[in-house]
XYZ file of C-alpha atoms in Angstrom:
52
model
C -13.882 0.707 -15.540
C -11.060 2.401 -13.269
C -9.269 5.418 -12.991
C -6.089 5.646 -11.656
C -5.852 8.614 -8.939
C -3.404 10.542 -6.844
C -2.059 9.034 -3.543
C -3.740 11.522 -1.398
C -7.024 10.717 -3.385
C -9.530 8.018 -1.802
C -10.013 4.919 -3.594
C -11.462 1.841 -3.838
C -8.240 -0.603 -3.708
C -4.609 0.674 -3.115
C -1.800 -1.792 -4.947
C 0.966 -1.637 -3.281
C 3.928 -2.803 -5.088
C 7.611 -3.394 -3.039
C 10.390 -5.700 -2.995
C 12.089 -5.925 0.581
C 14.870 -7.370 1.480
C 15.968 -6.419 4.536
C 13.953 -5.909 8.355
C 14.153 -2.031 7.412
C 12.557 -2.202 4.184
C 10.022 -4.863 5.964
C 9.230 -1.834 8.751
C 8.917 0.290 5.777
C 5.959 -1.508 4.101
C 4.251 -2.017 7.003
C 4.218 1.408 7.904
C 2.747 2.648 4.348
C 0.326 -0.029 4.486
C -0.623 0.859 8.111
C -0.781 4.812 7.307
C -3.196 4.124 3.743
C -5.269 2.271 6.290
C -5.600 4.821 8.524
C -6.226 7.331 5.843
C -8.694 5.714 3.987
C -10.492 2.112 6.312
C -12.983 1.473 3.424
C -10.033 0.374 0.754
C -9.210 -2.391 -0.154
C -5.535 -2.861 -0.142
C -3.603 -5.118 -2.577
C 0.184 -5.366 -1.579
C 1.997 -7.342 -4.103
C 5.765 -7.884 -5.240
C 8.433 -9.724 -2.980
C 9.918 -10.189 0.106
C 13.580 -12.093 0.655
């Protein structure tokens, strides 16, 4: 059973979904993933999609 919450809520696993294709969009991703960690430590964080 799940619930799916607000992005300033803390959960249990984060998916992250994103298609980059470019160094910037790279940066990008990194830094979202980098600030949910920092926000919440105990997730789990699922980042899924592409990258070209």
């Amino acid at each position: 059973d799940f619930d799916i919450v607000a992005a300033d809520t803390d959960a249990d696993i984060v998916v992250v979904n994103t298609c980059t294709v470019t160094e910037n969009g790279d940066a990008d991703t990194r830094r979202l993933v980098n600030r949910i960690n920092r926000r919440n430590p105990d997730a789990r964080i699922a980042l899924i999609g592409c990258q070209a």
